[in-house]
XYZ file of C-alpha atoms in Angstrom:
709
model
C 39.083 -105.782 -59.703
C 37.538 -102.381 -58.981
C 37.153 -100.268 -55.875
C 33.966 -98.826 -54.510
C 33.289 -96.631 -51.486
C 31.860 -98.620 -48.591
C 28.973 -97.342 -46.466
C 30.187 -95.662 -43.294
C 33.834 -95.810 -44.384
C 35.237 -94.142 -47.456
C 38.315 -96.267 -47.672
C 38.508 -98.235 -50.898
C 37.707 -101.932 -50.729
C 38.558 -104.404 -53.483
C 35.497 -106.118 -54.961
C 35.172 -108.181 -58.080
C 32.952 -106.505 -60.628
C 29.411 -107.869 -60.478
C 30.214 -110.397 -57.723
C 28.700 -109.626 -54.305
C 30.991 -109.720 -51.287
C 30.290 -112.473 -48.780
C 30.132 -109.809 -46.049
C 27.748 -107.610 -48.071
C 25.580 -110.014 -50.080
C 22.942 -107.456 -51.161
C 24.178 -105.249 -54.030
C 22.233 -102.303 -55.442
C 21.288 -102.775 -59.097
C 21.539 -99.040 -59.821
C 24.834 -98.072 -58.155
C 27.953 -99.872 -56.841
C 26.847 -99.887 -53.193
C 26.439 -103.183 -51.319
C 24.705 -103.952 -48.021
C 24.769 -106.546 -45.280
C 20.967 -106.647 -44.881
C 18.135 -106.567 -47.360
C 16.185 -103.892 -45.444
C 19.225 -101.612 -45.653
C 19.217 -102.103 -49.415
C 15.525 -101.237 -49.643
C 16.015 -98.122 -47.542
C 18.945 -97.125 -49.729
C 16.857 -97.490 -52.889
C 14.042 -95.476 -51.429
C 16.320 -92.627 -50.308
C 18.838 -92.575 -53.154
C 16.856 -93.776 -56.168
C 13.360 -92.805 -54.976
C 12.003 -96.284 -55.551
C 8.618 -96.650 -53.860
C 8.362 -99.213 -51.139
C 5.487 -101.641 -51.366
C 3.520 -102.191 -48.168
C 2.491 -105.843 -48.073
C 1.411 -106.219 -44.446
C -1.632 -104.399 -43.061
C -2.961 -104.495 -39.496
C -6.668 -105.351 -39.422
C -7.099 -103.478 -36.173
C -5.548 -100.025 -36.664
C -4.924 -100.318 -40.436
C -1.217 -99.577 -40.146
C 0.825 -100.893 -43.061
C 4.325 -102.363 -42.935
C 6.924 -103.526 -45.404
C 8.613 -106.024 -43.069
C 6.883 -109.080 -41.693
C 8.828 -109.060 -38.411
C 7.861 -105.457 -37.672
C 4.261 -106.272 -38.588
C 4.176 -109.279 -36.254
C 5.668 -107.275 -33.398
C 3.099 -104.540 -33.939
C 0.228 -107.023 -34.101
C 1.247 -108.509 -30.753
C 1.159 -105.054 -29.180
C -1.783 -103.496 -31.007
C -4.558 -103.004 -28.408
C -7.267 -103.278 -31.075
C -5.885 -106.566 -32.406
C -5.476 -108.015 -28.926
C -9.132 -107.324 -28.123
C -10.095 -109.800 -30.931
C -12.973 -107.683 -32.161
C -10.998 -105.913 -34.904
C -12.953 -102.695 -34.550
C -11.421 -99.362 -35.383
C -9.804 -97.354 -32.620
C -11.972 -94.847 -30.710
C -12.205 -91.773 -32.839
C -11.034 -88.460 -31.555
C -12.955 -85.307 -32.237
C -10.380 -84.551 -34.910
C -11.035 -87.766 -36.821
C -14.824 -87.536 -36.456
C -14.758 -84.022 -37.837
C -12.583 -85.153 -40.718
C -14.879 -87.994 -41.632
C -17.877 -85.642 -41.477
C -16.280 -83.227 -43.932
C -15.108 -85.947 -46.297
C -11.724 -86.458 -47.931
C -9.581 -83.451 -48.741
C -7.041 -82.653 -51.348
C -4.345 -82.526 -48.671
C -3.744 -86.272 -48.757
C -0.154 -87.220 -49.361
C 0.568 -88.324 -52.889
C 1.931 -91.831 -53.155
C 3.013 -91.452 -56.742
C 6.580 -90.763 -57.665
C 7.506 -87.473 -59.302
C 10.537 -86.731 -61.422
C 13.505 -85.303 -59.590
C 13.298 -81.977 -61.367
C 9.782 -81.347 -60.064
C 10.640 -82.356 -56.492
C 12.846 -79.414 -55.703
C 10.076 -77.257 -54.271
C 9.234 -77.574 -50.577
C 5.577 -78.308 -51.394
C 6.447 -81.748 -52.756
C 9.350 -82.669 -50.531
C 7.346 -84.811 -48.120
C 5.794 -86.862 -50.881
C 9.201 -87.812 -52.258
C 11.076 -88.328 -49.038
C 9.964 -91.583 -47.509
C 11.801 -91.189 -44.202
C 9.165 -88.724 -43.002
C 5.947 -90.432 -44.060
C 6.155 -94.191 -44.363
C 4.885 -97.062 -42.242
C 2.127 -94.986 -40.623
C -1.664 -95.198 -40.842
C -3.209 -92.612 -43.130
C -4.870 -90.719 -40.274
C -1.415 -89.808 -38.948
C -0.690 -87.995 -42.198
C -3.885 -85.961 -42.511
C -4.021 -82.297 -41.517
C -6.402 -81.618 -38.683
C -9.592 -79.875 -39.775
C -10.291 -78.719 -36.218
C -9.879 -74.944 -35.957
C -9.231 -75.079 -39.705
C -10.036 -71.431 -40.301
C -7.225 -70.521 -37.885
C -4.777 -73.166 -39.089
C -2.950 -71.021 -41.643
C -2.695 -68.165 -39.158
C -1.364 -70.452 -36.417
C 1.310 -71.936 -38.678
C 2.300 -68.451 -39.830
C 2.565 -67.257 -36.214
C 4.663 -70.287 -35.303
C 7.289 -69.649 -37.950
C 7.224 -65.897 -37.470
C 7.483 -65.767 -33.670
C 8.596 -69.150 -32.293
C 10.726 -70.715 -35.013
C 13.496 -68.033 -34.900
C 14.130 -68.954 -31.263
C 14.154 -72.701 -31.961
C 14.745 -73.722 -35.613
C 13.652 -77.290 -34.950
C 11.710 -77.754 -38.193
C 13.097 -77.484 -41.707
C 11.122 -74.463 -42.775
C 11.795 -74.587 -46.552
C 10.140 -78.011 -46.872
C 7.358 -77.638 -44.296
C 3.895 -77.313 -45.823
C 0.432 -77.504 -44.322
C -0.742 -79.771 -47.132
C 1.859 -82.458 -46.573
C 2.940 -82.246 -42.927
C 1.962 -85.200 -40.721
C -1.174 -84.479 -38.744
C 0.361 -84.742 -35.285
C 3.226 -82.440 -36.231
C 0.824 -79.954 -37.758
C -1.293 -80.023 -34.599
C 1.783 -79.304 -32.464
C 2.769 -76.377 -34.690
C -0.787 -75.045 -34.625
C -0.974 -75.362 -30.829
C 2.131 -73.260 -30.247
C 1.301 -70.833 -33.045
C -2.152 -70.189 -31.576
C -0.517 -68.687 -28.465
C 0.882 -65.866 -30.607
C -2.444 -64.908 -32.188
C -3.080 -61.153 -32.314
C -6.676 -61.320 -33.575
C -9.041 -59.592 -31.099
C -11.636 -61.957 -29.680
C -14.300 -62.017 -27.015
C -14.035 -63.729 -23.651
C -16.082 -66.622 -24.982
C -13.692 -67.075 -27.894
C -10.708 -66.919 -25.542
C -12.257 -69.658 -23.410
C -13.083 -71.717 -26.506
C -9.498 -71.472 -27.785
C -8.098 -72.416 -24.389
C -10.452 -75.411 -24.272
C -9.430 -76.447 -27.797
C -5.726 -76.192 -26.942
C -6.172 -78.282 -23.813
C -8.135 -81.003 -25.628
C -5.867 -80.968 -28.692
C -2.728 -81.292 -26.555
C -4.210 -84.071 -24.454
C -5.451 -86.139 -27.397
C -2.291 -85.482 -29.428
C 0.164 -86.542 -26.748
C -1.859 -89.700 -26.061
C -1.859 -90.602 -29.746
C 1.844 -89.893 -30.010
C 2.773 -91.941 -26.947
C 0.605 -94.875 -28.037
C 2.349 -94.826 -31.402
C 5.736 -95.351 -29.739
C 4.339 -97.952 -27.349
C 3.118 -99.943 -30.333
C 6.316 -99.547 -32.345
C 9.337 -98.094 -30.565
C 11.364 -97.805 -33.780
C 9.027 -95.069 -34.997
C 11.051 -92.679 -32.859
C 13.660 -92.800 -35.617
C 11.339 -90.749 -37.811
C 12.530 -87.132 -37.627
C 9.003 -85.729 -37.608
C 8.041 -87.964 -34.689
C 10.878 -86.592 -32.560
C 10.073 -83.044 -33.651
C 6.434 -83.496 -32.708
C 7.369 -85.057 -29.392
C 9.637 -82.128 -28.517
C 6.979 -79.531 -29.378
C 4.409 -81.322 -27.234
C 6.880 -81.375 -24.322
C 7.578 -77.652 -24.698
C 3.889 -76.815 -24.751
C 3.181 -79.047 -21.758
C 5.990 -77.539 -19.679
C 5.214 -73.884 -20.311
C 1.398 -74.044 -20.637
C 1.027 -73.460 -16.922
C -1.039 -76.431 -15.728
C 0.549 -78.799 -13.206
C -1.021 -81.897 -14.766
C 0.335 -80.974 -18.201
C 3.780 -80.372 -16.714
C 3.825 -83.802 -15.104
C 2.692 -85.417 -18.356
C 5.426 -83.550 -20.258
C 7.963 -84.835 -17.767
C 6.702 -88.391 -18.350
C 6.944 -87.805 -22.108
C 10.584 -86.812 -21.717
C 11.292 -90.001 -19.790
C 9.520 -92.083 -22.434
C 11.377 -90.565 -25.377
C 14.733 -90.956 -23.620
C 13.972 -94.630 -23.006
C 12.889 -95.091 -26.638
C 16.061 -93.440 -27.943
C 18.190 -95.728 -25.819
C 16.246 -98.804 -26.891
C 16.749 -98.184 -30.617
C 20.308 -96.858 -30.250
C 19.436 -93.496 -31.758
C 21.878 -91.570 -29.581
C 24.845 -92.948 -31.550
C 25.214 -91.565 -35.036
C 27.212 -94.412 -36.553
C 24.743 -97.000 -35.223
C 21.457 -95.227 -35.887
C 22.351 -93.654 -39.236
C 25.420 -95.206 -40.829
C 24.865 -93.026 -43.900
C 24.204 -89.803 -41.996
C 27.265 -88.198 -43.594
C 26.740 -89.526 -47.097
C 25.429 -86.157 -48.289
C 28.915 -84.735 -47.710
C 30.420 -86.947 -50.386
C 29.531 -86.595 -54.015
C 31.094 -90.033 -54.588
C 28.107 -91.692 -52.891
C 25.663 -90.658 -55.597
C 25.254 -91.941 -59.167
C 26.908 -89.853 -61.830
C 23.883 -89.216 -63.981
C 21.372 -86.393 -63.949
C 23.037 -83.623 -61.927
C 19.718 -82.266 -60.674
C 18.726 -85.725 -59.481
C 22.045 -86.200 -57.697
C 21.855 -82.743 -56.107
C 18.304 -83.271 -54.909
C 19.202 -86.672 -53.450
C 22.094 -85.127 -51.517
C 19.891 -82.292 -50.257
C 17.165 -84.621 -49.002
C 19.756 -86.866 -47.395
C 21.152 -83.827 -45.577
C 17.673 -82.779 -44.398
C 16.984 -86.239 -42.958
C 20.289 -86.438 -41.091
C 20.248 -82.833 -39.880
C 16.606 -83.051 -38.765
C 17.522 -85.978 -36.530
C 20.662 -84.219 -35.287
C 18.854 -80.968 -34.432
C 16.034 -82.862 -32.706
C 18.470 -84.838 -30.540
C 20.426 -81.740 -29.548
C 17.182 -79.923 -28.741
C 16.187 -82.869 -26.579
C 19.501 -82.640 -24.704
C 18.797 -78.962 -24.096
C 15.265 -79.652 -22.865
C 16.508 -82.346 -20.518
C 19.332 -80.223 -19.092
C 17.621 -76.829 -18.853
C 13.818 -76.858 -19.020
C 13.338 -78.765 -15.754
C 16.143 -77.030 -13.851
C 13.817 -74.453 -12.196
C 12.149 -77.399 -10.437
C 15.523 -78.916 -9.481
C 15.039 -82.082 -11.536
C 18.215 -83.915 -12.497
C 18.748 -84.566 -16.225
C 17.777 -87.990 -17.525
C 20.492 -88.034 -20.204
C 24.183 -87.319 -20.105
C 25.883 -85.438 -22.905
C 28.339 -88.338 -23.083
C 25.490 -90.520 -24.388
C 25.047 -88.348 -27.458
C 27.446 -89.580 -30.119
C 26.396 -87.120 -32.837
C 28.388 -84.341 -34.436
C 27.474 -80.771 -33.567
C 24.781 -79.195 -35.784
C 26.026 -78.009 -39.161
C 25.959 -74.331 -40.222
C 22.606 -72.603 -39.893
C 22.874 -71.234 -43.434
C 22.735 -74.794 -44.786
C 19.621 -75.470 -42.720
C 17.918 -72.342 -44.034
C 18.708 -72.930 -47.731
C 15.437 -72.762 -49.671
C 16.376 -75.116 -52.499
C 19.155 -77.517 -53.520
C 20.971 -74.903 -55.629
C 21.298 -72.444 -52.745
C 22.201 -75.301 -50.440
C 25.064 -76.617 -52.590
C 26.399 -73.112 -53.094
C 26.543 -72.515 -49.352
C 27.939 -75.997 -48.852
C 30.852 -75.200 -51.171
C 31.418 -71.846 -49.474
C 31.656 -73.478 -46.073
C 33.550 -76.660 -46.921
C 35.309 -75.558 -50.093
C 35.411 -77.724 -53.203
C 37.484 -80.479 -51.616
C 34.532 -82.657 -50.740
C 36.084 -85.585 -52.632
C 38.897 -85.740 -50.073
C 36.604 -86.082 -47.044
C 36.765 -89.290 -45.065
C 34.328 -90.659 -42.554
C 37.023 -91.558 -40.064
C 36.572 -90.152 -36.547
C 39.953 -88.444 -36.585
C 39.546 -86.944 -40.059
C 36.068 -85.433 -40.053
C 35.498 -82.453 -42.334
C 35.112 -80.142 -39.320
C 37.725 -81.731 -37.101
C 37.583 -83.849 -33.964
C 36.416 -80.938 -31.771
C 32.978 -80.972 -33.426
C 32.598 -84.773 -33.308
C 30.325 -84.648 -30.241
C 28.994 -82.325 -27.560
C 31.409 -83.725 -24.998
C 34.448 -83.240 -27.235
C 33.387 -79.691 -28.069
C 32.984 -78.852 -24.382
C 36.368 -80.359 -23.523
C 38.021 -78.453 -26.350
C 36.591 -75.148 -25.119
C 37.969 -75.746 -21.620
C 41.535 -75.336 -22.857
C 43.654 -72.225 -23.290
C 43.894 -72.692 -27.057
C 40.716 -74.375 -28.337
C 41.691 -73.821 -31.974
C 39.922 -72.301 -34.936
C 37.940 -75.432 -35.840
C 35.599 -75.341 -32.849
C 35.323 -71.552 -33.088
C 34.219 -71.711 -36.722
C 31.674 -74.432 -35.893
C 30.113 -72.388 -33.077
C 30.118 -69.167 -35.083
C 28.276 -70.910 -37.914
C 25.607 -72.450 -35.644
C 24.084 -70.559 -32.689
C 22.205 -73.763 -31.867
C 25.522 -75.566 -31.340
C 26.716 -72.780 -29.009
C 23.328 -72.945 -27.297
C 23.773 -76.652 -26.489
C 27.391 -76.266 -25.389
C 26.379 -73.584 -22.873
C 23.577 -75.805 -21.560
C 26.088 -78.652 -21.173
C 28.501 -76.404 -19.253
C 25.683 -75.357 -16.939
C 24.841 -79.020 -16.284
C 28.503 -79.667 -15.482
C 28.576 -76.818 -12.953
C 25.358 -78.036 -11.329
C 26.794 -81.552 -11.029
C 29.924 -80.170 -9.340
C 27.742 -78.086 -7.030
C 25.600 -81.064 -6.091
C 28.685 -83.078 -5.146
C 30.471 -80.232 -3.352
C 27.614 -79.370 -1.025
C 27.366 -82.959 0.162
C 30.932 -82.750 1.504
C 31.654 -81.351 4.997
C 32.618 -77.654 5.129
C 36.263 -76.638 5.139
C 37.368 -74.820 8.299
C 40.225 -73.119 6.478
C 37.929 -71.893 3.709
C 34.338 -71.496 4.953
C 33.255 -69.435 1.939
C 30.084 -71.153 0.732
C 30.541 -70.042 -2.869
C 33.688 -71.958 -3.809
C 32.188 -74.835 -5.772
C 35.061 -76.182 -7.856
C 38.738 -76.652 -7.252
C 41.062 -74.001 -8.650
C 41.977 -76.087 -11.686
C 38.335 -76.945 -12.354
C 37.283 -73.320 -11.985
C 40.021 -72.328 -14.384
C 38.808 -74.826 -16.979
C 35.207 -73.631 -16.768
C 36.289 -70.005 -16.945
C 38.351 -70.840 -20.020
C 35.239 -72.236 -21.674
C 33.208 -69.179 -20.661
C 35.867 -66.861 -22.015
C 36.278 -68.764 -25.282
C 32.591 -69.055 -26.061
C 31.902 -65.595 -24.660
C 34.045 -63.983 -27.344
C 31.959 -65.649 -30.048
C 28.602 -64.886 -28.431
C 29.299 -61.209 -27.766
C 30.481 -60.611 -31.326
C 27.497 -62.374 -32.899
C 24.868 -60.932 -30.518
C 25.904 -57.375 -31.327
C 24.232 -57.502 -34.748
C 20.517 -56.999 -34.118
C 19.576 -57.287 -37.800
C 21.018 -60.807 -38.108
C 18.481 -63.602 -38.834
C 19.939 -65.506 -35.867
C 19.868 -62.528 -33.497
C 17.310 -64.074 -31.124
C 19.380 -67.232 -30.747
C 22.556 -65.256 -30.102
C 20.726 -63.074 -27.561
C 19.603 -66.284 -25.844
C 23.205 -67.449 -25.745
C 24.224 -64.104 -24.246
C 21.754 -64.524 -21.389
C 22.725 -68.182 -20.954
C 26.334 -67.070 -20.571
C 25.433 -64.708 -17.713
C 23.262 -67.393 -16.107
C 26.198 -69.806 -16.226
C 28.425 -67.268 -14.492
C 25.758 -66.742 -11.855
C 25.644 -70.496 -11.230
C 29.365 -70.452 -10.508
C 29.089 -67.638 -7.971
C 25.562 -68.045 -6.589
C 24.494 -71.713 -6.516
C 20.826 -72.498 -7.065
C 19.142 -72.426 -3.670
C 16.647 -75.121 -4.628
C 19.576 -77.407 -5.436
C 21.399 -76.648 -2.194
C 18.246 -76.962 -0.124
C 17.197 -80.227 -1.738
C 13.845 -78.744 -2.786
C 12.126 -80.356 -5.779
C 8.861 -78.854 -7.042
C 6.182 -80.422 -9.198
C 5.808 -77.651 -11.792
C 7.797 -74.899 -13.439
C 5.801 -72.082 -11.832
C 6.047 -73.685 -8.370
C 9.825 -73.954 -8.708
C 10.189 -70.332 -9.815
C 7.902 -69.194 -6.982
C 10.007 -71.120 -4.453
C 13.176 -69.491 -5.817
C 11.529 -66.082 -5.463
C 10.794 -66.678 -1.776
C 14.248 -68.141 -1.107
C 15.833 -65.073 -2.706
C 14.824 -63.077 0.368
C 17.239 -64.982 2.591
C 20.750 -66.436 2.471
C 19.797 -70.088 2.582
C 22.927 -71.235 0.750
C 25.331 -69.912 3.357
C 23.275 -71.310 6.221
C 23.018 -74.728 4.623
C 26.724 -74.900 3.880
C 28.062 -73.665 7.225
C 25.600 -74.719 9.929
C 25.955 -76.104 12.472
C 29.744 -76.321 12.524
C 30.448 -72.832 11.230
C 28.756 -69.546 11.970
C 26.697 -68.318 9.019
C 28.212 -65.426 7.128
C 26.157 -62.241 7.415
C 26.718 -61.112 3.838
C 27.392 -63.612 1.120
C 27.709 -61.104 -1.712
C 31.374 -61.832 -2.467
C 30.615 -63.869 -5.565
C 28.468 -61.090 -7.046
C 31.409 -58.671 -7.078
C 32.951 -60.537 -9.987
C 29.678 -60.327 -11.936
C 28.752 -56.653 -11.639
C 29.646 -55.842 -15.232
C 27.861 -58.933 -16.591
C 24.721 -58.327 -14.499
C 24.503 -54.721 -15.668
C 24.874 -55.856 -19.280
C 22.193 -58.496 -18.698
C 19.750 -55.802 -17.574
C 20.448 -53.963 -20.813
C 19.790 -57.154 -22.785
C 16.566 -57.907 -20.876
C 15.052 -54.419 -20.924
C 16.722 -52.953 -23.993
C 14.695 -55.053 -26.440
C 11.701 -53.609 -28.251
C 8.649 -54.116 -26.019
C 6.645 -55.487 -28.961
C 9.237 -58.157 -29.697
C 9.958 -59.113 -26.103
C 6.451 -60.558 -25.672
C 7.298 -63.229 -28.239
C 10.595 -64.385 -26.774
C 11.071 -68.093 -26.128
C 9.770 -69.222 -22.717
C 13.150 -70.605 -21.617
C 14.637 -67.153 -22.262
C 12.027 -65.699 -19.898
C 12.939 -68.291 -17.246
C 16.669 -67.577 -17.624
C 16.126 -63.815 -17.492
C 13.962 -64.153 -14.390
C 16.716 -66.147 -12.678
C 19.213 -63.369 -13.439
C 16.790 -60.772 -12.068
C 16.422 -62.801 -8.867
C 20.210 -62.834 -8.500
C 20.317 -59.019 -8.851
C 17.367 -58.573 -6.511
C 18.947 -60.782 -3.861
C 22.278 -58.951 -4.177
C 20.507 -55.606 -3.704
C 18.718 -56.899 -0.614
C 21.913 -58.186 0.985
C 23.817 -55.009 0.135
C 21.000 -52.884 1.573
C 21.034 -54.906 4.790
C 24.813 -54.529 5.188
C 24.676 -50.778 4.572
C 21.898 -50.339 7.135
C 23.780 -52.445 9.689
C 26.856 -50.264 9.148
C 24.780 -47.105 9.577
C 23.237 -48.404 12.801
C 26.622 -49.472 14.175
C 28.936 -46.621 13.124
C 26.400 -43.904 12.290
C 28.029 -43.340 8.900
C 28.007 -44.794 5.392
C 30.524 -47.498 4.472
C 33.445 -46.432 2.344
C 32.836 -46.440 -1.403
C 35.332 -49.300 -1.771
C 33.281 -51.582 0.482
C 31.618 -54.478 -1.411
C 28.114 -53.531 -0.260
C 28.460 -49.951 -1.591
C 30.021 -51.126 -4.868
C 27.252 -53.654 -5.460
C 24.381 -51.365 -4.514
C 25.516 -48.355 -6.558
C 26.486 -50.376 -9.635
C 23.242 -52.325 -9.788
C 21.072 -49.312 -8.954
C 22.772 -47.299 -11.674
C 21.676 -49.905 -14.216
C 18.209 -50.166 -12.624
C 17.554 -46.421 -12.906
C 18.140 -46.603 -16.662
C 15.163 -48.930 -17.157
C 12.790 -48.025 -14.327
C 9.535 -46.519 -15.590
C 9.849 -43.595 -13.173
C 13.352 -42.567 -14.263
C 13.622 -43.879 -17.829
C 12.746 -40.509 -19.349
C 15.701 -38.907 -17.575
C 18.495 -41.230 -18.732
C 20.854 -38.456 -19.762
C 20.920 -36.996 -16.245
C 22.551 -39.239 -13.705
C 20.852 -39.507 -10.333
C 22.959 -37.367 -7.911
C 22.302 -39.777 -5.050
C 24.445 -42.483 -6.688
C 27.876 -42.782 -5.080
C 26.958 -39.852 -2.824
C 28.739 -39.549 0.573
C 25.746 -37.552 1.872
C 23.989 -39.833 4.332
C 20.521 -38.283 3.976
C 20.590 -38.280 0.165
C 21.881 -41.834 -0.016
C 19.355 -43.058 2.556
C 16.477 -41.933 0.351
C 17.908 -43.996 -2.526
C 18.391 -46.883 -0.110
C 14.694 -46.753 0.802
C 13.526 -46.563 -2.801
C 16.032 -48.945 -4.381
C 14.407 -52.324 -3.796
C 10.894 -50.978 -4.335
C 12.050 -49.624 -7.684
C 13.652 -52.936 -8.653
C 10.562 -54.886 -7.542
C 8.457 -52.724 -9.875
C 10.982 -53.413 -12.634
C 10.591 -57.179 -12.163
C 6.803 -56.846 -12.242
C 7.046 -54.865 -15.483
C 9.201 -57.701 -16.859
C 6.437 -60.208 -16.065
C 3.682 -58.018 -17.517
C 5.483 -57.801 -20.859
C 5.805 -61.623 -21.157
C 2.144 -62.501 -21.547
C 2.219 -65.096 -24.375
C 3.263 -68.060 -22.248
C 2.041 -68.627 -18.705
C 5.304 -67.634 -17.009
C 4.779 -63.873 -16.978
C 1.185 -63.786 -15.653
C 1.874 -66.556 -13.115
C 4.991 -64.940 -11.677
C 3.273 -61.546 -11.592
C 0.634 -63.087 -9.333
C 3.394 -64.525 -7.101
C 5.147 -61.150 -6.827
C 1.918 -59.394 -5.894
C 1.418 -61.844 -3.024
C 4.828 -61.123 -1.486
C 4.615 -59.169 1.782
C 5.465 -55.493 1.672
C 8.739 -55.973 3.532
C 10.019 -57.985 0.529
C 9.761 -54.837 -1.538
C 10.964 -52.386 1.066
C 13.984 -54.415 2.024
C 13.412 -54.872 5.749
C 14.742 -58.133 7.048
């Protein structure tokens, strides 16, 4: 009798040498592993031993090839070309016609196997790793020749300007020559937005037309692929492509594209549920095999190391894509007041692993960083839920969030979040979803006569738990965001702004949510929030008709004065050249914070003027309206274009008891802040958010800027 490690469980199981177990009748002829199904064995051989898979079944309609007869039959029943009984090729897109006109290129994926030693470079990773490029027609794997002379520039711009804000793709192994066509098109689409090459108006129009056509044809091709074979969503590159198309559709600025992107999100969520991809142990039983050196044959060390590295890339690519999808679902559509389609409790995947592992350029660097992070005790790891290498707190997004909402979360979850800004990013988005869910429930209940304050959303114990999470994760974020030369600085800065936005949600509930307003595009939702900022719709909705509306409603902002001032420094303190390339969701979050400050200034101005008209004197400096106005104006004067040059000299009108001097600041305050918001929009010109919101702000009546009610 001998013992071998079983897949998905590293406990030892007695098996007679050379005799298959009745429960696992398919043994591997190159290692001791055994499997319950033959397709699992074939997948194991392809991933671990790089044995090419023969494709025996080919669709006569779309020419897709399959290794399994059942998958082929299911595809044939759904293939629109096959159903039509004429067996003609699918209608060619402009991309495919152009490719056929130019002839074959050297960028075709190699189907030959290469020795392990030569497969360590990123250029040949895709050819060796079957999980990314099998079971698809050849046209899905060809680079697009459209806009070919700009392709290299677009890819370069993507990784230089967009990738640092969302490390969705594995950069060390991404190459233009081997990337699937649809993924390459998505990268090129987003990268083209960051182009700095001067061009004429005709060229600008031509590029815009190309982007619109490329996005439309690409998303149709992608969605038809999943309609024909839902299991293709398991391919990491398919999910990555899907996410990039959603991001482009949401932030491109056109209402029709936004609605299509929303439908794409619904379709991918349904596909993930259908194939069980949201549960790690079901979708990828061997997703943690790269952690254990025992799972790999003890032969050529370079071969074993490369196999572990590629196994890690496959599992982590899926993990990062799923967590990014959770973020998109919970945050991207919030400005329109859409409810998330997925719950974090559905996602049964561990938190993303350290960013340094994801950025390792080759297997040698990767294993060195792996040993630094996990130590050399990898042989003692188990796959049991309670004995994971990073502890139970990192086992899922829900467990991580629950752990943070305690007084002593422990060092395990802290080390996980410090090592991965993406993990912290998703935890903050999950906390924000939790607060919005509480808000939605609370404002459907009748008002409390003993406590008519419209800003108490949670119970005291619930508020304490959320504040614990904010405090615990805030310590990590503030420490990591202070280092501007860090490779992950942009992600940590995003987390810093997300943290302030979460605190705002606790004190100033989203007025679209309270009012039950749902818009049909991102820009429409942000425009509606801008108009609602001018009033106090939340207090009216919560108290009327049983309770008299409160005239102020700035109580919640008092607790945020320090955070809002720091947020202004984070928003306007960044280099103006870099700020244009920030991620679009950062722009949306920052704009929401600016609206909160603007609304607080308006309400404080109104209260001060009412006090002047009633008592003919300024309120005391300890009054909330004076505290809020002076604190926020002090931060505004530091970044206003009219006073920025004079930062060292403090404006004497601040905190002044002189009525005439203070009144002049009161008149100029909101106009100055309105100009500051417009400057914010002018600087964000890459995506459609900045120009669109600038047009909305210019259409506001003058009294919105001057502060008259």
